[in-house]
Coordinates of C-alpha atoms and ligand atoms in Angstrom, one line a residue:
X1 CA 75.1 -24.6 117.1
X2 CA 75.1 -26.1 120.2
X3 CA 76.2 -24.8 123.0
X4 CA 79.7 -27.4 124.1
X5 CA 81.8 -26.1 126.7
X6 CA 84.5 -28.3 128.4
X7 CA 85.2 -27.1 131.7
X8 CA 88.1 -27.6 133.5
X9 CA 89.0 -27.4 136.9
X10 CA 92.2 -25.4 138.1
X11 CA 94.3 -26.9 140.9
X12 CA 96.7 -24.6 140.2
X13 CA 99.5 -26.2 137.4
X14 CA 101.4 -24.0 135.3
X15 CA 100.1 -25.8 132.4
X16 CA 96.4 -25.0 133.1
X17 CA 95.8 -22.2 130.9
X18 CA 97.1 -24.7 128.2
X19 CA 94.7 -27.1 128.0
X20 CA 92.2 -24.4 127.5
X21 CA 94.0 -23.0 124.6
X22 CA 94.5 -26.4 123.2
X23 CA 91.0 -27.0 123.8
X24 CA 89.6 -24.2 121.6
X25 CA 92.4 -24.5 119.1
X26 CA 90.5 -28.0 118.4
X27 CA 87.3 -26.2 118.3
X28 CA 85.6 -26.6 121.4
X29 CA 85.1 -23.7 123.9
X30 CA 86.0 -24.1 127.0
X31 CA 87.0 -22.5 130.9
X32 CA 88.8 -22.7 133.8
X33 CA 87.2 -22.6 137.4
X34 CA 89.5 -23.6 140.6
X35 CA 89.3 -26.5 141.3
X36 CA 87.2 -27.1 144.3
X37 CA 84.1 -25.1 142.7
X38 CA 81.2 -26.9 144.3
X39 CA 79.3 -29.2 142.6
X40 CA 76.0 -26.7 142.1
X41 CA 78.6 -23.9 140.7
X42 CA 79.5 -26.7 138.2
X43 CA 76.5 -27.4 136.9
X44 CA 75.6 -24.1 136.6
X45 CA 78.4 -23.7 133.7
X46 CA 76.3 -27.1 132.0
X47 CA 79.6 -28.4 131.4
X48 CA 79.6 -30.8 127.9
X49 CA 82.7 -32.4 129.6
X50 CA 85.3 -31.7 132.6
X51 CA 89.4 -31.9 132.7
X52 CA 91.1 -31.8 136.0
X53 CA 94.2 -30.2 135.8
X54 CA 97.8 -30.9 137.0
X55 CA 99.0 -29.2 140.5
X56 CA 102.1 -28.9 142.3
X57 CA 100.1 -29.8 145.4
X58 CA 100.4 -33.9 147.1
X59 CA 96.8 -35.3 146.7
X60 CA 97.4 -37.7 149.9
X61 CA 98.0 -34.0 152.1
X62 CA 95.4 -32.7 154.3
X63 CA 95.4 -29.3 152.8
X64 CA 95.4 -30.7 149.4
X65 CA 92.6 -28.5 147.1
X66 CA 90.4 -31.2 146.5
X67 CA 87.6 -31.8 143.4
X68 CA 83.7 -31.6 144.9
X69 CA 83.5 -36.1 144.8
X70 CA 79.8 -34.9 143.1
X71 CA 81.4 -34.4 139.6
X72 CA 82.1 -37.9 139.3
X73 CA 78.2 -38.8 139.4
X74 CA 77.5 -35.9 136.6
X75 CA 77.8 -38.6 134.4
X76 CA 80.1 -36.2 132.0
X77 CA 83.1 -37.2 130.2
X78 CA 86.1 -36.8 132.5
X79 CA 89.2 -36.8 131.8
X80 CA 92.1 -36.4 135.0
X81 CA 95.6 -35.1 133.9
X82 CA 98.4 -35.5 136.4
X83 CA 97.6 -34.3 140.2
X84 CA 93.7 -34.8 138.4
X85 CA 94.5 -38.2 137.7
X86 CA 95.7 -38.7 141.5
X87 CA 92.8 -36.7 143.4
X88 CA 90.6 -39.1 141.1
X89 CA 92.4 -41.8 141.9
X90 CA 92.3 -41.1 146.0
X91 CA 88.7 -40.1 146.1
X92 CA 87.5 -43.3 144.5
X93 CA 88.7 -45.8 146.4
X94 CA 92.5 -45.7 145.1
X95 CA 96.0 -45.6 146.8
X96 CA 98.0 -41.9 145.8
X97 CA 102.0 -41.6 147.8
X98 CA 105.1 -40.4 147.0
X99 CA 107.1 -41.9 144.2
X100 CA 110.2 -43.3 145.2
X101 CA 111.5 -41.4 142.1
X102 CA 110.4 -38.2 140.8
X103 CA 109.9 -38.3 137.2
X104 CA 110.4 -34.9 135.5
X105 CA 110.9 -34.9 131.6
X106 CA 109.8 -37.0 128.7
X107 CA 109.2 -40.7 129.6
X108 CA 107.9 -43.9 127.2
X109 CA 104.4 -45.0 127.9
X110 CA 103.4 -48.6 126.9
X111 CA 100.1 -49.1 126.5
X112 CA 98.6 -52.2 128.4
X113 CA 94.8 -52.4 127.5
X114 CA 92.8 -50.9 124.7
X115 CA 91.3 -47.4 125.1
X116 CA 89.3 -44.9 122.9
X117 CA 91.6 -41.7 124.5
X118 CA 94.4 -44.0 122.7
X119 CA 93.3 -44.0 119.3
X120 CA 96.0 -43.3 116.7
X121 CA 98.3 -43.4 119.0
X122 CA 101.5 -46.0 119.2
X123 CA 101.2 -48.6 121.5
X124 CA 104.5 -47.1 122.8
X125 CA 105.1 -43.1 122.8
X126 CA 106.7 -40.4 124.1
X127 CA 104.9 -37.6 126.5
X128 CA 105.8 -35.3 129.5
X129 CA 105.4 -36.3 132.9
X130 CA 106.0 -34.1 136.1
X131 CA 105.1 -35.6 139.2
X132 CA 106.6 -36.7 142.1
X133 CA 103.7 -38.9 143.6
X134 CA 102.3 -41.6 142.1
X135 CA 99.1 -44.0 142.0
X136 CA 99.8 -47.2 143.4
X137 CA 96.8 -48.6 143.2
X138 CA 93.0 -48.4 141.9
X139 CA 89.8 -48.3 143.2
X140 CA 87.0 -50.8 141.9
X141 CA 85.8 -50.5 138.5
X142 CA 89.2 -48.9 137.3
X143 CA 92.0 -50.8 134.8
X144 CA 95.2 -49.9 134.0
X145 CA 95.9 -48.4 130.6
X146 CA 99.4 -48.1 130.6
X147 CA 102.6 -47.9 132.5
X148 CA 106.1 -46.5 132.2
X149 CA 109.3 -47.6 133.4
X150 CA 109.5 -45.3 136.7
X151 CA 105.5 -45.5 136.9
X152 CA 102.7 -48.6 137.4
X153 CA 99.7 -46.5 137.0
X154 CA 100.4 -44.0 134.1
X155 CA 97.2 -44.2 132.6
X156 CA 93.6 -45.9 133.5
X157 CA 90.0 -45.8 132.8
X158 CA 86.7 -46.4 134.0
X159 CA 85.0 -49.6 133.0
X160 CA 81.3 -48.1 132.9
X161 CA 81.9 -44.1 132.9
X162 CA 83.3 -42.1 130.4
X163 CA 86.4 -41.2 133.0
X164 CA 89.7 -41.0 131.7
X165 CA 93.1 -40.4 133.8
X166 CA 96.4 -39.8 132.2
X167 CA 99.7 -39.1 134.3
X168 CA 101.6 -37.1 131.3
X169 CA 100.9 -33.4 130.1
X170 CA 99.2 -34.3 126.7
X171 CA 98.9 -30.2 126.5
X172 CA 102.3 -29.4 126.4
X173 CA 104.7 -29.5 123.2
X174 CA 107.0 -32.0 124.9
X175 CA 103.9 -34.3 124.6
X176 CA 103.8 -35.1 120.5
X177 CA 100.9 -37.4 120.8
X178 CA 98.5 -35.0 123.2
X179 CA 96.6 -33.2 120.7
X180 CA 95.4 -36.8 119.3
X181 CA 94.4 -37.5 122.7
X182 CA 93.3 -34.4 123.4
X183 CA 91.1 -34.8 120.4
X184 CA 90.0 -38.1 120.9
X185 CA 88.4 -37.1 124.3
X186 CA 86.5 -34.2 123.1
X187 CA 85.4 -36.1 119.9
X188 CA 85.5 -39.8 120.8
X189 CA 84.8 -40.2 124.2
X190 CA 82.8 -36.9 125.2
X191 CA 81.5 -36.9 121.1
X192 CA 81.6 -33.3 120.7
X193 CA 80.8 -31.4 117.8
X194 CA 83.4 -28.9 117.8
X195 CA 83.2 -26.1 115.4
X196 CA 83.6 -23.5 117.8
X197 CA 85.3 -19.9 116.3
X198 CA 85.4 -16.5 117.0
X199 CA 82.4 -15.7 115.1
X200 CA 80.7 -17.6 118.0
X201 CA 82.9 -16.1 120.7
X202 CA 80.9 -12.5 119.3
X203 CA 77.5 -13.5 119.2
X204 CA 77.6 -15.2 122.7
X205 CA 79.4 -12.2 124.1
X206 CA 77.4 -9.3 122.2
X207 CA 74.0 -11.5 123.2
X208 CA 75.7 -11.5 126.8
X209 CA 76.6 -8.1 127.4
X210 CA 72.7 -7.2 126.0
X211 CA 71.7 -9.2 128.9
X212 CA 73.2 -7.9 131.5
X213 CA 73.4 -4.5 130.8
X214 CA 69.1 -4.2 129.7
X215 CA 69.0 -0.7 129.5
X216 CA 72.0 0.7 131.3
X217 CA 74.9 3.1 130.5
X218 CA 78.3 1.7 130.1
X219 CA 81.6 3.5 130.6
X220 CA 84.7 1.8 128.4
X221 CA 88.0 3.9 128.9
X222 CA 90.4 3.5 125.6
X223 CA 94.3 3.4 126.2
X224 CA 95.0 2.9 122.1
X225 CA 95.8 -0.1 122.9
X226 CA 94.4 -3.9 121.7
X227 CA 92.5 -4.9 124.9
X228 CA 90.5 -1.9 125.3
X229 CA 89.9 -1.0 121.7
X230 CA 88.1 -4.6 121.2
X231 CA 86.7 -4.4 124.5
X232 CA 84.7 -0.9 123.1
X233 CA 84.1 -2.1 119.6
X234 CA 82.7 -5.2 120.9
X235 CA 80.4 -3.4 123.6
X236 CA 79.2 -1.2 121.5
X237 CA 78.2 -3.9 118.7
X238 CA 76.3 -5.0 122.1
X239 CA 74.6 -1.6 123.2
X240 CA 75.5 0.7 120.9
X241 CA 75.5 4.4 121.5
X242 CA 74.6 3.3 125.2
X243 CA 78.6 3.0 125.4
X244 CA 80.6 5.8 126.4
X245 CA 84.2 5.8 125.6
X246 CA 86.8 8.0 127.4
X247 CA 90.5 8.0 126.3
X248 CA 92.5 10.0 128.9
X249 CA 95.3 11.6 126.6
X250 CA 98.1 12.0 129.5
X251 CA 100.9 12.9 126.9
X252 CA 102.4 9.4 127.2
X253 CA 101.2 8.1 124.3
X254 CA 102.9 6.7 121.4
X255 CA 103.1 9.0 118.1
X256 CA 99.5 9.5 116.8
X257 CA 97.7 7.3 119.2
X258 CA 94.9 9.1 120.6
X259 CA 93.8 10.4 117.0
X260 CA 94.4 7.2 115.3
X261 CA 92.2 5.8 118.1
X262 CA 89.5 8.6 118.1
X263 CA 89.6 8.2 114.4
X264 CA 89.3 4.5 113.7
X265 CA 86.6 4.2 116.9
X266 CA 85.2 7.3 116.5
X267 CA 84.6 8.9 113.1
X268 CA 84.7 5.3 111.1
X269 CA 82.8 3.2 113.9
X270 CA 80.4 5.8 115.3
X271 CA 81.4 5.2 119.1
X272 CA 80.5 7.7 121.4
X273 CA 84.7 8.6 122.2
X274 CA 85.4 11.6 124.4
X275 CA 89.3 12.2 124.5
X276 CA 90.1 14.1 127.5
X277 CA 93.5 16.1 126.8
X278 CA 94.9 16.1 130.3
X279 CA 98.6 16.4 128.9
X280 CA 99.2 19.5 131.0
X281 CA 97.9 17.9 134.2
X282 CA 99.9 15.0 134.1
X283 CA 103.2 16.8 133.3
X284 CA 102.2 19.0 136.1
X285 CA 101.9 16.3 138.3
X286 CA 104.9 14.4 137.2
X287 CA 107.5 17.3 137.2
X288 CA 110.6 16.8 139.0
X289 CA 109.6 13.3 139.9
X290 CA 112.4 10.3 139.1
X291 CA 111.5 7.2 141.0
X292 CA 110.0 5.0 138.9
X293 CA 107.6 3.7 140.9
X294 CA 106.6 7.1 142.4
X295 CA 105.6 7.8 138.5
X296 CA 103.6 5.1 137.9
X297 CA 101.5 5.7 141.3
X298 CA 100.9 9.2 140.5
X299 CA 100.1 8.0 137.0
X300 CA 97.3 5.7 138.1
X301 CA 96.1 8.7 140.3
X302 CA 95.7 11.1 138.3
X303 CA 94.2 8.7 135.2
X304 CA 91.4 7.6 137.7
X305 CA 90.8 11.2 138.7
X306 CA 90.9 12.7 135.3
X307 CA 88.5 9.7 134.3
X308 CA 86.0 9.9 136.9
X309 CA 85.8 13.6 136.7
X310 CA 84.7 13.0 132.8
X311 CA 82.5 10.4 133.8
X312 CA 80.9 12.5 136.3
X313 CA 79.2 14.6 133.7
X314 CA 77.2 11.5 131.9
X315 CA 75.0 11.0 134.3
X316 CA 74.0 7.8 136.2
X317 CA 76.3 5.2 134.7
X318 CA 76.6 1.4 135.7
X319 CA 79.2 -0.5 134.1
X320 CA 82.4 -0.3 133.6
X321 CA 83.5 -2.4 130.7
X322 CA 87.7 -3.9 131.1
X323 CA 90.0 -4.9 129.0
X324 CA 90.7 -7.8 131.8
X325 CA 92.7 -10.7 129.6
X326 CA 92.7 -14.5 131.2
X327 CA 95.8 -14.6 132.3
X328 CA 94.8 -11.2 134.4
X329 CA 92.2 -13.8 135.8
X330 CA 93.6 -16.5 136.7
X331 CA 96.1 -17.1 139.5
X332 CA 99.2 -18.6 138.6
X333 CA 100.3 -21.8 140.3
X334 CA 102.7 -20.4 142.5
X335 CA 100.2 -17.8 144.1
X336 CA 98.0 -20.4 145.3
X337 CA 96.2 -23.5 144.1
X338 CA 92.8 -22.8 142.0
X339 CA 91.4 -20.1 143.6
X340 CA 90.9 -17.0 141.0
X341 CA 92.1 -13.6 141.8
X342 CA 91.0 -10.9 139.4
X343 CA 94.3 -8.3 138.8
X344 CA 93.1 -5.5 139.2
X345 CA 93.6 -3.3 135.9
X346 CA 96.5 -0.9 136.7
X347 CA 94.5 1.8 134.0
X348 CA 91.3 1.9 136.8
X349 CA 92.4 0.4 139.6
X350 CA 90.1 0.9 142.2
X351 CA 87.2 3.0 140.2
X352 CA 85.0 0.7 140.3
X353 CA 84.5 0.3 143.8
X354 CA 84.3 4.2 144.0
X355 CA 81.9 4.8 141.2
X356 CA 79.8 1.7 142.6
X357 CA 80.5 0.3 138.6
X358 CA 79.4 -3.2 138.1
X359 CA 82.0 -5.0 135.7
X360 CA 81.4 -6.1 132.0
X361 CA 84.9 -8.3 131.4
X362 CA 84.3 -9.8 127.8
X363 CA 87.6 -10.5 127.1
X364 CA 88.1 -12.3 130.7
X365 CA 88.3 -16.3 129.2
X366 CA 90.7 -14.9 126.2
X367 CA 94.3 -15.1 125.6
X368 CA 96.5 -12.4 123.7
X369 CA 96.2 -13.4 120.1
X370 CA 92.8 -14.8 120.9
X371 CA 91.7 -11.2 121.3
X372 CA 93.7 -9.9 118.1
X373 CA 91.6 -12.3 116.5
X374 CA 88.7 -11.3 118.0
X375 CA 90.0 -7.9 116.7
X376 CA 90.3 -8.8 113.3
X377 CA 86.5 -10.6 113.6
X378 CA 85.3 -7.5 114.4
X379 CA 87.1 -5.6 111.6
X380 CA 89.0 -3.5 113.2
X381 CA 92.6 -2.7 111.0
X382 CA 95.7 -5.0 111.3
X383 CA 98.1 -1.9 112.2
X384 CA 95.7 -1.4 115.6
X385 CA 95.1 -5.1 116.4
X386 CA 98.8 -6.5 115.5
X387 CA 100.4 -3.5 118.3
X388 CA 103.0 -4.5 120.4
X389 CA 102.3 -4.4 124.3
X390 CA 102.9 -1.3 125.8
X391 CA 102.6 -0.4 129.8
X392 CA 100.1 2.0 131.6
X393 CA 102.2 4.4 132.5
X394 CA 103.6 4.9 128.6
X395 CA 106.2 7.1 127.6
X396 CA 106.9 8.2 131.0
X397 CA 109.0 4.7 131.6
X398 CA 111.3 5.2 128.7
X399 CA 112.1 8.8 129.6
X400 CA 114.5 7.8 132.1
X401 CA 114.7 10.1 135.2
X402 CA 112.2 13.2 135.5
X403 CA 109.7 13.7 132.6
X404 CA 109.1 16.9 130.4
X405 CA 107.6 17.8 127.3
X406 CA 110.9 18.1 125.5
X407 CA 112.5 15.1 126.3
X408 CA 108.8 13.3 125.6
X409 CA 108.6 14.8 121.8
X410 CA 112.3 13.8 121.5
X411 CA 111.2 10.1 122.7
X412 CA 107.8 10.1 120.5
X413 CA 110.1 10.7 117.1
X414 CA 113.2 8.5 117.4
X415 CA 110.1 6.0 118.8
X416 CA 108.7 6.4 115.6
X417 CA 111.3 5.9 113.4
X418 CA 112.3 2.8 114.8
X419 CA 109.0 1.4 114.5
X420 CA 108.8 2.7 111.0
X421 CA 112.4 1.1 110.1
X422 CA 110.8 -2.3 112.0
X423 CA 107.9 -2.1 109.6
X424 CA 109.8 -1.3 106.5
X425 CA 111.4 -4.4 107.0
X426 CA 109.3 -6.7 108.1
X427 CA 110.5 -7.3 111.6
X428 CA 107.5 -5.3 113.6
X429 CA 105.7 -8.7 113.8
X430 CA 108.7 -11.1 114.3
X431 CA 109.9 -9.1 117.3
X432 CA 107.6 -9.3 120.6
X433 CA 108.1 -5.9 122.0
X434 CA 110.0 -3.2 120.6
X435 CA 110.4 0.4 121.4
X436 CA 112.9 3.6 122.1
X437 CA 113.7 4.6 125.4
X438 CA 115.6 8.2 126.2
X439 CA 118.7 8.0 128.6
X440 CA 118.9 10.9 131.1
X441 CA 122.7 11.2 130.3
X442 CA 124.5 13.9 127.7
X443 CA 127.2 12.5 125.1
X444 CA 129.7 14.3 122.9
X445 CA 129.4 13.8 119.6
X446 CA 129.9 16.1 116.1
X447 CA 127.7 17.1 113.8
X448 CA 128.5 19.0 110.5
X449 CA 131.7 19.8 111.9
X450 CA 130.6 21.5 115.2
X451 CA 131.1 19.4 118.7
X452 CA 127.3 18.5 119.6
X453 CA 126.7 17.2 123.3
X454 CA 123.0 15.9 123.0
X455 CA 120.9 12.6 124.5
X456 CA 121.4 9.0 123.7
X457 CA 118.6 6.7 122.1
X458 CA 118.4 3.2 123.7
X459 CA 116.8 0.7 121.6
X460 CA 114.5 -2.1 122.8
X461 CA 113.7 -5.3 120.9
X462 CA 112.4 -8.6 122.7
X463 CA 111.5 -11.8 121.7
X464 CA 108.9 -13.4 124.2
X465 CA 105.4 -15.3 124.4
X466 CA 104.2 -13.3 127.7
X467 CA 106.3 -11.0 128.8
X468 CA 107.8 -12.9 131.6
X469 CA 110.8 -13.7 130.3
X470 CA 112.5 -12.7 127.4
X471 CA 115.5 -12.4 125.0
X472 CA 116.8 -9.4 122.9
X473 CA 115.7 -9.8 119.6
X474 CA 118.7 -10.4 116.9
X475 CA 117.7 -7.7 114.6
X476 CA 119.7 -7.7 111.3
X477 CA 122.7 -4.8 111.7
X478 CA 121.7 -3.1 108.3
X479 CA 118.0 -2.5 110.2
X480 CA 119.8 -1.3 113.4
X481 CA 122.4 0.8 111.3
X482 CA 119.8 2.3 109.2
X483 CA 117.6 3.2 112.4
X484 CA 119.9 4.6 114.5
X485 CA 121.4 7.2 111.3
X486 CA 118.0 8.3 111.0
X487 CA 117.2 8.8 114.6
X488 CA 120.8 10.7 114.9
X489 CA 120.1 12.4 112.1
X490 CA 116.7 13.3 112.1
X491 CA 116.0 13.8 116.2
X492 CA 116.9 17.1 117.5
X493 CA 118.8 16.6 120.7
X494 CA 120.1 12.7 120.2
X495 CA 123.4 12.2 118.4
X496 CA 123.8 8.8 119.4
X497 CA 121.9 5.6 119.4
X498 CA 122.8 2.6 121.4
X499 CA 121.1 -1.3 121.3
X500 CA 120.2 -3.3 124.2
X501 CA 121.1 -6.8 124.5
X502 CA 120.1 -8.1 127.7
X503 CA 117.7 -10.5 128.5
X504 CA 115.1 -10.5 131.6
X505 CA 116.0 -11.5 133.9
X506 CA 118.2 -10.2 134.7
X507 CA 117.3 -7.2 133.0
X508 CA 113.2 -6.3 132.7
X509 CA 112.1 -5.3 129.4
X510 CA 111.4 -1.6 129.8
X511 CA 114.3 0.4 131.5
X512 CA 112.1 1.4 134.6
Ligands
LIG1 P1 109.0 -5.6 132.5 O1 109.6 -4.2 132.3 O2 108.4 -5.8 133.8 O3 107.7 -5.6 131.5 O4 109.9 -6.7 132.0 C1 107.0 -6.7 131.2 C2 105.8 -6.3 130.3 O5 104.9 -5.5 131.0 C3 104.8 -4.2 130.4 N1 104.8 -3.3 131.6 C4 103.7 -2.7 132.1 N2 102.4 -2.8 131.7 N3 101.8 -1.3 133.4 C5 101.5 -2.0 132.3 O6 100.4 -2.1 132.0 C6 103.1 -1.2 133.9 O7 103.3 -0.5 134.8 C7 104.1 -1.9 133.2 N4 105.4 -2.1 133.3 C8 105.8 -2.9 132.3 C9 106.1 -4.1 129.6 O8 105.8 -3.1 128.5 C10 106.3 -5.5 129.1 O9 105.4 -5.7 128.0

């Protein structure tokens, strides 16, 4: 298949990482640069078409981020959405100011002239506009497309290039008619093939990471978690027994992780795993410790020392392969307008620069459930792909207060069983995030008929789409009932369960 990418160029909207998902969910690959990549950088990706993204930036501002003028003499289908639209607009001989009126919502477009981006699409319709500048006039060789009542220019093309410029989000949900004119650009006016899947994701990335690595060592550490367990099976499809796996078992796993992972990626796949049990150390280092934050630095610490002591004894090694996701990658619009920031991953942060590691990121340009699927292409089992989130610093978060070994194994079980009871009934998968967390606090309850005084059991069930906001999950009383008799019953030490319902903000989702 040929090789289509759409690439479009970041000037910082929130909705930017949406038109690349909408992008590939019609079948054509694409990515994001900021952007005021230069023209060279831009034809070094051999874009098959670009999109210019929205911004909360004004266009007519000096400091406004600006697209190199170059890309509009690449001859490639373009197609300008919002704040792309008006930095078109302004460096082709066009007229960009302040609206009088700010248009934020959903707002009827009428359609003026014909146009191929309007194809099956109402003369009038619906769509999502947020703007508070407008285009008040265009340069030569422009015409109108359509208008809205608050808006002149709302739409416009190019009478001799393939250039496209649309004032409403056609990525967003609010915007009912966007995926036909999402689709008609890539397939109309750019004439793409499409086609593009995850089957094609893994050949480009395995043939990729051959490349670059040639005949070097690479170094992959395993948390049990999604990101890194497709990160190693996908490297190693890539290098094979040239990958070396490390999983630092610090105790704050979840029950059965570091053998479920040694065992699925070891023994069934043939990676080269080495599971480091540094329980002891980390427990060591963590007793007596409550501030929350204070845990989690002496958590990254000690994982980078523990890892780069193990590493130590391979040899020469030269890459580091991450687990980095895209929205690790790219900066969000409030942080600053297009330029790309890479996060550094809390597991390693830092290691590379000390072990001079170059970086293999193959999961860099993919979303969440982009790389579950990328999981699943690559066979690994539901039960290890579909896994909730869960943070760095593990268990030691959801022990409230100073961590030991007791109060972890107490955590690990009533942890377990709720997961289990979440399974049983079919609400691991309709929940986001879900998980125990042990309170530091004593309660008086009785048991057989003796007075017990043991721990309480928090419960933890989210709804979100990335962890940046979220609501408690509603989960059915008889599931909650039937979980927290079991962890009461069954837990040594709890003899009383309790649900959290607050949302974040203003809560967070985990309890430290
Ligand atoms: P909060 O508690 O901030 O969590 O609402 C949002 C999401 O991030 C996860 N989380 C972490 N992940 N290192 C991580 O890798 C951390 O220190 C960390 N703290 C929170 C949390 O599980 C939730 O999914």
């Amino acid at each position: 298949m040929a090789r289509e990418t759409v690439l479009i160029l970041d000037f910082g909207s929130q909705y930017t990482q949406l038109i690349a998902r909408r992008v590939r969910e019609l079948g054509v690959f694409s990515e994001i640069v900021p952007g005021t990549t230069p023209l060279a950088q831009i034809r070094s990706h051999r874009p098959s078409a670009l999109i210019l993204s929205g911004s909360p930036a004004s266009g007519y501002r000096a400091q406004a981020p600006m697209p190199d003028p170059g890309i509009y003499t690449l001859g490639k289908p373009l197609l300008g959405i919002c704040y792309g639209f008006q930095a078109t607009v302004q460096l082709t001989g066009g007229r960009v100011a302040k609206a009088p009126r700010a248009e934020y919502g959903t707002a009827t477009f009428v359609r003026d002239a014909p146009s191929p981006l309007f194809l099956g699409v109402p003369k009038r319709f619906r769509a999502w506009m947020s703007h508070g500048d407008e285009v008040q006039a265009l340069g030569q060789g422009w015409t109108r497309v359509a208008h809205t009542a608050n808006c002149a220019f709302a739409a416009a093309r190019h009478a001799t290039q393939p250039f496209h410029l649309i004032q409403f989000h056609p990525e967003v949900v609010h915007s009912p008619m966007g995926r036909q004119v999402l689709r008609n650009f890539l397939f109309r006016i750019a004439r793409l093939k499409g086609g593009w899947s995850m089957r094609h994701f893994v050949r480009t990335a395995v043939a990729d990471i051959r490349a670059r690595v040639g005949d070097g060592l690479v170094l992959c550490g395993l948390s049990g978690g999604v990101d890194s367990s497709v990160v190693a099976t996908l490297c190693h499809r890539a290098v094979g027994r040239r990958l070396v796996c490390v999983l630092v078992d610090h105790g704050l796993l979840r029950e059965g992780e570091a053998l479920e992972v040694a065992r699925e990626l070891g023994e069934k796949r043939g990676l080269d795993l080495r599971v480091v049990d540094a329980r002891e150390r980390f427990l060591a280092k963590l007793a007596g410790v409550t501030d929350p934050e204070q845990k989690r630095r002496i958590i990254g610490a000690e994982f980078i020392a523990v890892f780069e002591e193990e590493a130590k004894t391979f040899g020469p090694v030269e890459w580091l392969a991450q687990g980095t996701l895209y929205p690790d990658v790219i900066e969000s619009a409030s942080a600053g307008w297009g330029s790309q920031v890479i996060k550094t991953h809390h597991n390693v942060g830092g290691l590379p620069e000390r072990m001079r590691l170059k970086l293999i990121e193959p999961l860099r340009l993919l979303f969440k459930d982009e790389v579950r699927e990328l999981g699943r292409e690559l066979g690994l089992p539901d039960h290890l792909v579909d896994r909730h989130p869960f943070p760095g610093p593990g268990l030691a978060v959801r022990t409230l207060g100073a961590v030991n070994a007791q109060d972890l194994a107490i955590l690990r079980q009533a942890d377990a069983i709720f997961i289990a009871e979440l399974r049983r009934a079919k609400w691991y998968h309709r929940t986001w995030q879900a998980f125990a967390v042990l309170l530091p606090v004593s309660t008086v309850g009785v048991k057989g008929d003796e007075r017990s005084y043991e721990k309480v059991i928090a419960l933890r069930a989210v709804d979100s789409s990335d962890g940046m906001t979220a609501d408690w999950t509603r989960l059915p009383a008889s599931l909650l009932a039937r979980a927290a008799s079991r962890i009461a019953n069954e837990v040594r030490g709890v003899n009383r369960v309790v649900y959290d319902c607050t949302s974040k903000p203003p809560a967070t989702i985990e309890w430290e």
